[in-house]
């Protein structure tokens, strides 16, 4: 009727195997750290590579009102 100790051990092995597969994929936090490649040159704050020009300008105006936007983010020069 059901499972003995052999069945329980088999199920435990299968569950642990699945956990190991999922753990091998890596952390989302590590991936996010790698994607942080836009950096404000004044305060050295990092932004994700998908950050829009508008967000960069907002940061520059809010945090560094005396500095020019291109001083904070040289890649925005036109």
mmCIF file of N, CA, C and O in Angstrom:
data_model
loop_
_atom_site.group_PDB
_atom_site.id
_atom_site.type_symbol
_atom_site.label_atom_id
_atom_site.label_comp_id
_atom_site.label_asym_id
_atom_site.label_seq_id
_atom_site.Cartn_x
_atom_site.Cartn_y
_atom_site.Cartn_z
ATOM 1 N N UNK A 1 0.795 -1.199 0.000
ATOM 2 C CA UNK A 1 0.000 0.000 0.000
ATOM 3 C C UNK A 1 0.839 1.266 0.000
ATOM 4 O O UNK A 1 1.050 1.831 1.003
ATOM 5 N N UNK A 2 1.280 1.732 -1.013
ATOM 6 C CA UNK A 2 2.018 2.976 -0.950
ATOM 7 C C UNK A 2 3.498 2.733 -1.037
ATOM 8 O O UNK A 2 3.970 1.921 -1.798
ATOM 9 N N UNK A 3 4.210 3.382 -0.217
ATOM 10 C CA UNK A 3 5.653 3.286 -0.338
ATOM 11 C C UNK A 3 6.325 2.929 0.950
ATOM 12 O O UNK A 3 5.954 3.388 2.021
ATOM 13 N N UNK A 4 7.326 2.155 0.803
ATOM 14 C CA UNK A 4 8.160 1.835 1.944
ATOM 15 C C UNK A 4 9.327 2.803 1.978
ATOM 16 O O UNK A 4 9.321 3.858 1.348
ATOM 17 N N UNK A 5 10.342 2.411 2.696
ATOM 18 C CA UNK A 5 11.513 3.279 2.797
ATOM 19 C C UNK A 5 12.224 3.430 1.463
ATOM 20 O O UNK A 5 12.791 4.483 1.177
ATOM 21 N N UNK A 6 12.208 2.410 0.642
ATOM 22 C CA UNK A 6 12.839 2.484 -0.675
ATOM 23 C C UNK A 6 12.186 3.533 -1.548
ATOM 24 O O UNK A 6 12.857 4.296 -2.253
ATOM 25 N N UNK A 7 10.866 3.583 -1.511
ATOM 26 C CA UNK A 7 10.127 4.577 -2.300
ATOM 27 C C UNK A 7 10.425 5.990 -1.789
ATOM 28 O O UNK A 7 10.617 6.908 -2.580
ATOM 29 N N UNK A 8 10.478 6.146 -0.472
ATOM 30 C CA UNK A 8 10.760 7.468 0.100
ATOM 31 C C UNK A 8 12.159 7.935 -0.290
ATOM 32 O O UNK A 8 12.359 9.110 -0.624
ATOM 33 N N UNK A 9 13.125 7.024 -0.249
ATOM 34 C CA UNK A 9 14.490 7.385 -0.595
ATOM 35 C C UNK A 9 14.589 7.775 -2.070
ATOM 36 O O UNK A 9 15.288 8.733 -2.431
ATOM 37 N N UNK A 10 13.887 7.049 -2.919
ATOM 38 C CA UNK A 10 13.903 7.356 -4.347
ATOM 39 C C UNK A 10 13.316 8.744 -4.601
ATOM 40 O O UNK A 10 13.871 9.538 -5.377
ATOM 41 N N UNK A 11 12.209 9.044 -3.952
ATOM 42 C CA UNK A 11 11.573 10.357 -4.119
ATOM 43 C C UNK A 11 12.488 11.465 -3.588
ATOM 44 O O UNK A 11 12.592 12.533 -4.188
ATOM 45 N N UNK A 12 13.162 11.211 -2.477
ATOM 46 C CA UNK A 12 14.067 12.205 -1.912
ATOM 47 C C UNK A 12 15.227 12.468 -2.857
ATOM 48 O O UNK A 12 15.641 13.624 -3.048
ATOM 49 N N UNK A 13 15.765 11.415 -3.467
ATOM 50 C CA UNK A 13 16.859 11.586 -4.430
ATOM 51 C C UNK A 13 16.400 12.421 -5.621
ATOM 52 O O UNK A 13 17.115 13.300 -6.103
ATOM 53 N N UNK A 14 15.203 12.150 -6.113
ATOM 54 C CA UNK A 14 14.681 12.902 -7.255
ATOM 55 C C UNK A 14 14.474 14.372 -6.911
ATOM 56 O O UNK A 14 14.788 15.258 -7.707
ATOM 57 N N UNK A 15 13.950 14.635 -5.716
ATOM 58 C CA UNK A 15 13.753 16.027 -5.288
ATOM 59 C C UNK A 15 15.094 16.746 -5.165
ATOM 60 O O UNK A 15 15.229 17.896 -5.594
ATOM 61 N N UNK A 16 16.066 16.089 -4.580
ATOM 62 C CA UNK A 16 17.380 16.712 -4.419
ATOM 63 C C UNK A 16 18.043 16.965 -5.767
ATOM 64 O O UNK A 16 18.725 17.977 -5.943
ATOM 65 N N UNK A 17 17.849 16.070 -6.706
ATOM 66 C CA UNK A 17 18.399 16.255 -8.044
ATOM 67 C C UNK A 17 17.786 17.492 -8.703
ATOM 68 O O UNK A 17 18.487 18.294 -9.332
ATOM 69 N N UNK A 18 16.484 17.673 -8.539
ATOM 70 C CA UNK A 18 15.812 18.856 -9.095
ATOM 71 C C UNK A 18 16.327 20.131 -8.434
ATOM 72 O O UNK A 18 16.536 21.149 -9.097
ATOM 73 N N UNK A 19 16.535 20.093 -7.131
ATOM 74 C CA UNK A 19 17.049 21.270 -6.418
ATOM 75 C C UNK A 19 18.438 21.635 -6.926
ATOM 76 O O UNK A 19 18.757 22.802 -7.102
ATOM 77 N N UNK A 20 19.270 20.640 -7.173
ATOM 78 C CA UNK A 20 20.619 20.897 -7.653
ATOM 79 C C UNK A 20 20.595 21.493 -9.059
ATOM 80 O O UNK A 20 21.390 22.371 -9.378
ATOM 81 N N UNK A 21 19.684 21.041 -9.885
ATOM 82 C CA UNK A 21 19.571 21.601 -11.237
ATOM 83 C C UNK A 21 19.172 23.064 -11.172
ATOM 84 O O UNK A 21 19.692 23.896 -11.911
ATOM 85 N N UNK A 22 18.214 23.385 -10.296
ATOM 86 C CA UNK A 22 17.754 24.763 -10.177
ATOM 87 C C UNK A 22 18.833 25.656 -9.581
ATOM 88 O O UNK A 22 18.954 26.819 -9.955
ATOM 89 N N UNK A 23 19.611 25.129 -8.656
ATOM 90 C CA UNK A 23 20.659 25.929 -8.030
ATOM 91 C C UNK A 23 21.792 26.213 -9.007
ATOM 92 O O UNK A 23 22.471 27.227 -8.895
ATOM 93 N N UNK A 24 22.002 25.362 -9.967
ATOM 94 C CA UNK A 24 23.093 25.544 -10.912
ATOM 95 C C UNK A 24 22.826 26.686 -11.891
ATOM 96 O O UNK A 24 23.746 27.184 -12.520
ATOM 97 N N UNK A 25 21.591 27.105 -12.013
ATOM 98 C CA UNK A 25 21.253 28.179 -12.950
ATOM 99 C C UNK A 25 21.862 29.498 -12.522
ATOM 100 O O UNK A 25 22.078 30.364 -13.331
ATOM 101 N N UNK A 26 22.109 29.683 -11.249
ATOM 102 C CA UNK A 26 22.705 30.922 -10.764
ATOM 103 C C UNK A 26 21.654 31.858 -10.204
ATOM 104 O O UNK A 26 20.452 31.644 -10.335
ATOM 105 N N UNK A 27 22.132 32.881 -9.607
ATOM 106 C CA UNK A 27 21.269 33.842 -8.942
ATOM 107 C C UNK A 27 20.909 34.980 -9.889
ATOM 108 O O UNK A 27 21.734 35.424 -10.681
ATOM 109 N N UNK A 28 19.714 35.487 -9.771
ATOM 110 C CA UNK A 28 19.293 36.647 -10.550
ATOM 111 C C UNK A 28 20.075 37.874 -10.096
ATOM 112 O O UNK A 28 20.339 38.781 -10.888
ATOM 113 N N UNK A 29 20.468 37.913 -8.826
ATOM 114 C CA UNK A 29 21.221 39.052 -8.322
ATOM 115 C C UNK A 29 22.572 39.175 -9.021
ATOM 116 O O UNK A 29 23.019 40.279 -9.328
ATOM 117 N N UNK A 30 23.214 38.050 -9.271
ATOM 118 C CA UNK A 30 24.493 38.080 -9.979
ATOM 119 C C UNK A 30 24.314 38.605 -11.394
ATOM 120 O O UNK A 30 25.127 39.394 -11.878
ATOM 121 N N UNK A 31 23.256 38.200 -12.048
ATOM 122 C CA UNK A 31 22.976 38.672 -13.400
ATOM 123 C C UNK A 31 22.709 40.171 -13.397
ATOM 124 O O UNK A 31 23.167 40.892 -14.282
ATOM 125 N N UNK A 32 21.976 40.638 -12.396
ATOM 126 C CA UNK A 32 21.682 42.067 -12.303
ATOM 127 C C UNK A 32 22.951 42.885 -12.075
ATOM 128 O O UNK A 32 23.086 43.978 -12.616
ATOM 129 N N UNK A 33 23.870 42.359 -11.275
ATOM 130 C CA UNK A 33 25.122 43.080 -11.036
ATOM 131 C C UNK A 33 25.916 43.235 -12.321
ATOM 132 O O UNK A 33 26.520 44.272 -12.564
ATOM 133 N N UNK A 34 25.899 42.210 -13.146
ATOM 134 C CA UNK A 34 26.634 42.269 -14.405
ATOM 135 C C UNK A 34 26.001 43.262 -15.375
ATOM 136 O O UNK A 34 26.674 43.811 -16.231
ATOM 137 N N UNK A 35 24.700 43.477 -15.257
ATOM 138 C CA UNK A 35 23.985 44.372 -16.167
ATOM 139 C C UNK A 35 24.124 45.840 -15.764
ATOM 140 O O UNK A 35 23.710 46.713 -16.502
ATOM 141 N N UNK A 36 24.710 46.109 -14.608
ATOM 142 C CA UNK A 36 24.857 47.485 -14.138
ATOM 143 C C UNK A 36 26.097 48.097 -14.784
ATOM 144 O O UNK A 36 27.165 48.125 -14.202
ATOM 145 N N UNK A 37 25.965 48.579 -16.001
ATOM 146 C CA UNK A 37 27.153 49.073 -16.682
ATOM 147 C C UNK A 37 27.097 50.546 -17.043
ATOM 148 O O UNK A 37 28.016 51.058 -17.641
ATOM 149 N N UNK A 38 26.035 51.265 -16.692
ATOM 150 C CA UNK A 38 25.999 52.712 -16.855
ATOM 151 C C UNK A 38 26.342 53.299 -15.492
ATOM 152 O O UNK A 38 25.752 52.926 -14.489
ATOM 153 N N UNK A 39 27.311 54.225 -15.472
ATOM 154 C CA UNK A 39 27.756 54.761 -14.195
ATOM 155 C C UNK A 39 27.831 56.282 -14.257
ATOM 156 O O UNK A 39 28.356 56.847 -15.217
ATOM 157 N N UNK A 40 27.286 56.914 -13.227
ATOM 158 C CA UNK A 40 27.396 58.364 -13.097
ATOM 159 C C UNK A 40 28.846 58.672 -12.732
ATOM 160 O O UNK A 40 29.374 58.124 -11.769
ATOM 161 N N UNK A 41 29.487 59.548 -13.489
ATOM 162 C CA UNK A 41 30.902 59.841 -13.266
ATOM 163 C C UNK A 41 31.120 60.764 -12.072
ATOM 164 O O UNK A 41 32.231 60.875 -11.576
ATOM 165 N N UNK A 42 30.060 61.414 -11.578
ATOM 166 C CA UNK A 42 30.198 62.317 -10.440
ATOM 167 C C UNK A 42 30.108 61.545 -9.122
ATOM 168 O O UNK A 42 30.994 61.626 -8.279
ATOM 169 N N UNK A 43 29.048 60.748 -8.957
ATOM 170 C CA UNK A 43 28.850 60.034 -7.680
ATOM 171 C C UNK A 43 29.125 58.538 -7.783
ATOM 172 O O UNK A 43 29.026 57.824 -6.793
ATOM 173 N N UNK A 44 29.437 58.061 -8.976
ATOM 174 C CA UNK A 44 29.771 56.655 -9.224
ATOM 175 C C UNK A 44 28.611 55.689 -8.970
ATOM 176 O O UNK A 44 28.825 54.501 -8.776
ATOM 177 N N UNK A 45 27.388 56.190 -8.980
ATOM 178 C CA UNK A 45 26.224 55.308 -8.859
ATOM 179 C C UNK A 45 26.050 54.550 -10.168
ATOM 180 O O UNK A 45 26.208 55.124 -11.246
ATOM 181 N N UNK A 46 25.728 53.260 -10.065
ATOM 182 C CA UNK A 46 25.563 52.449 -11.270
ATOM 183 C C UNK A 46 24.090 52.283 -11.610
ATOM 184 O O UNK A 46 23.229 52.283 -10.733
ATOM 185 N N UNK A 47 23.837 52.138 -12.900
ATOM 186 C CA UNK A 47 22.486 51.952 -13.413
ATOM 187 C C UNK A 47 22.492 50.764 -14.352
ATOM 188 O O UNK A 47 23.506 50.457 -14.976
ATOM 189 N N UNK A 48 21.340 50.120 -14.492
ATOM 190 C CA UNK A 48 21.231 48.982 -15.395
ATOM 191 C C UNK A 48 21.367 49.452 -16.839
ATOM 192 O O UNK A 48 21.052 50.593 -17.161
ATOM 193 N N UNK A 49 21.834 48.567 -17.685
ATOM 194 C CA UNK A 49 22.084 48.925 -19.078
ATOM 195 C C UNK A 49 20.802 49.303 -19.817
ATOM 196 O O UNK A 49 20.862 49.943 -20.856
ATOM 197 N N UNK A 50 19.658 48.939 -19.275
ATOM 198 C CA UNK A 50 18.392 49.257 -19.929
ATOM 199 C C UNK A 50 17.829 50.611 -19.494
ATOM 200 O O UNK A 50 16.754 51.000 -19.935
ATOM 201 N N UNK A 51 18.558 51.334 -18.646
ATOM 202 C CA UNK A 51 18.098 52.630 -18.161
ATOM 203 C C UNK A 51 18.020 53.610 -19.323
ATOM 204 O O UNK A 51 18.947 53.718 -20.122
ATOM 205 N N UNK A 52 16.906 54.320 -19.385
ATOM 206 C CA UNK A 52 16.705 55.249 -20.496
ATOM 207 C C UNK A 52 17.465 56.554 -20.273
ATOM 208 O O UNK A 52 17.905 56.879 -19.167
ATOM 209 N N UNK A 53 17.591 57.311 -21.340
ATOM 210 C CA UNK A 53 18.252 58.614 -21.273
ATOM 211 C C UNK A 53 17.489 59.549 -20.348
ATOM 212 O O UNK A 53 18.088 60.351 -19.630
ATOM 213 N N UNK A 54 16.172 59.416 -20.313
ATOM 214 C CA UNK A 54 15.338 60.257 -19.458
ATOM 215 C C UNK A 54 15.685 60.028 -17.987
ATOM 216 O O UNK A 54 15.828 60.981 -17.209
ATOM 217 N N UNK A 55 15.858 58.760 -17.599
ATOM 218 C CA UNK A 55 16.201 58.447 -16.211
ATOM 219 C C UNK A 55 17.586 58.986 -15.857
ATOM 220 O O UNK A 55 17.805 59.465 -14.749
ATOM 221 N N UNK A 56 18.505 58.920 -16.788
ATOM 222 C CA UNK A 56 19.844 59.463 -16.546
ATOM 223 C C UNK A 56 19.771 60.969 -16.345
ATOM 224 O O UNK A 56 20.417 61.521 -15.449
ATOM 225 N N UNK A 57 18.983 61.633 -17.181
ATOM 226 C CA UNK A 57 18.822 63.084 -17.039
ATOM 227 C C UNK A 57 18.150 63.438 -15.718
ATOM 228 O O UNK A 57 18.534 64.409 -15.061
ATOM 229 N N UNK A 58 17.142 62.660 -15.318
ATOM 230 C CA UNK A 58 16.477 62.900 -14.032
ATOM 231 C C UNK A 58 17.470 62.779 -12.881
ATOM 232 O O UNK A 58 17.462 63.589 -11.956
ATOM 233 N N UNK A 59 18.325 61.774 -12.936
ATOM 234 C CA UNK A 59 19.331 61.587 -11.884
ATOM 235 C C UNK A 59 20.267 62.794 -11.843
ATOM 236 O O UNK A 59 20.541 63.335 -10.760
ATOM 237 N N UNK A 60 20.736 63.215 -13.003
ATOM 238 C CA UNK A 60 21.680 64.325 -13.057
ATOM 239 C C UNK A 60 21.053 65.615 -12.524
ATOM 240 O O UNK A 60 21.694 66.363 -11.778
ATOM 241 N N UNK A 61 19.805 65.862 -12.872
ATOM 242 C CA UNK A 61 19.139 67.086 -12.420
ATOM 243 C C UNK A 61 18.820 67.040 -10.930
ATOM 244 O O UNK A 61 18.911 68.052 -10.243
ATOM 245 N N UNK A 62 18.467 65.883 -10.421
ATOM 246 C CA UNK A 62 18.093 65.763 -9.011
ATOM 247 C C UNK A 62 19.310 65.710 -8.089
ATOM 248 O O UNK A 62 19.336 66.363 -7.041
ATOM 249 N N UNK A 63 20.311 64.946 -8.466
ATOM 250 C CA UNK A 63 21.455 64.724 -7.581
ATOM 251 C C UNK A 63 22.599 65.708 -7.803
ATOM 252 O O UNK A 63 23.357 65.999 -6.890
ATOM 253 N N UNK A 64 22.751 66.186 -9.022
ATOM 254 C CA UNK A 64 23.878 67.054 -9.358
ATOM 255 C C UNK A 64 23.406 68.279 -10.133
ATOM 256 O O UNK A 64 23.722 68.426 -11.325
ATOM 257 N N UNK A 65 22.644 69.153 -9.499
ATOM 258 C CA UNK A 65 22.089 70.298 -10.237
ATOM 259 C C UNK A 65 23.154 71.269 -10.757
ATOM 260 O O UNK A 65 22.934 71.945 -11.752
ATOM 261 N N UNK A 66 24.322 71.303 -10.101
ATOM 262 C CA UNK A 66 25.370 72.215 -10.546
ATOM 263 C C UNK A 66 26.182 71.647 -11.706
ATOM 264 O O UNK A 66 26.834 72.378 -12.426
ATOM 265 N N UNK A 67 26.153 70.346 -11.871
ATOM 266 C CA UNK A 67 26.918 69.699 -12.941
ATOM 267 C C UNK A 67 26.065 69.563 -14.193
ATOM 268 O O UNK A 67 24.844 69.499 -14.132
ATOM 269 N N UNK A 68 26.742 69.494 -15.318
ATOM 270 C CA UNK A 68 26.077 69.282 -16.597
ATOM 271 C C UNK A 68 25.733 67.797 -16.734
ATOM 272 O O UNK A 68 26.411 66.946 -16.155
ATOM 273 N N UNK A 69 24.699 67.484 -17.484
ATOM 274 C CA UNK A 69 24.286 66.092 -17.687
ATOM 275 C C UNK A 69 25.415 65.301 -18.349
ATOM 276 O O UNK A 69 25.673 64.157 -17.991
ATOM 277 N N UNK A 70 26.125 65.920 -19.278
ATOM 278 C CA UNK A 70 27.210 65.211 -19.961
ATOM 279 C C UNK A 70 28.399 64.972 -19.037
ATOM 280 O O UNK A 70 29.216 64.089 -19.301
ATOM 281 N N UNK A 71 28.509 65.740 -17.943
ATOM 282 C CA UNK A 71 29.570 65.478 -16.964
ATOM 283 C C UNK A 71 29.260 64.204 -16.187
ATOM 284 O O UNK A 71 30.168 63.458 -15.825
ATOM 285 N N UNK A 72 27.986 63.961 -15.941
ATOM 286 C CA UNK A 72 27.575 62.746 -15.226
ATOM 287 C C UNK A 72 27.609 61.527 -16.140
ATOM 288 O O UNK A 72 28.063 60.458 -15.742
ATOM 289 N N UNK A 73 27.080 61.688 -17.331
ATOM 290 C CA UNK A 73 26.953 60.565 -18.266
ATOM 291 C C UNK A 73 27.555 60.977 -19.619
ATOM 292 O O UNK A 73 26.844 61.465 -20.498
ATOM 293 N N UNK A 74 28.849 60.753 -19.806
ATOM 294 C CA UNK A 74 29.503 61.164 -21.067
ATOM 295 C C UNK A 74 28.914 60.489 -22.307
ATOM 296 O O UNK A 74 28.999 61.052 -23.401
ATOM 297 N N UNK A 75 28.302 59.338 -22.158
ATOM 298 C CA UNK A 75 27.755 58.638 -23.332
ATOM 299 C C UNK A 75 26.514 59.341 -23.879
ATOM 300 O O UNK A 75 26.062 59.010 -24.980
ATOM 301 N N UNK A 76 25.977 60.330 -23.153
ATOM 302 C CA UNK A 76 24.796 61.054 -23.631
ATOM 303 C C UNK A 76 25.161 62.280 -24.460
ATOM 304 O O UNK A 76 24.273 62.981 -24.917
ATOM 305 N N UNK A 77 26.438 62.531 -24.648
ATOM 306 C CA UNK A 77 26.837 63.691 -25.465
ATOM 307 C C UNK A 77 26.323 63.531 -26.883
ATOM 308 O O UNK A 77 26.298 62.443 -27.433
ATOM 309 N N UNK A 78 25.889 64.635 -27.453
ATOM 310 C CA UNK A 78 25.359 64.582 -28.810
ATOM 311 C C UNK A 78 26.236 65.360 -29.749
ATOM 312 O O UNK A 78 26.940 66.219 -29.440
#
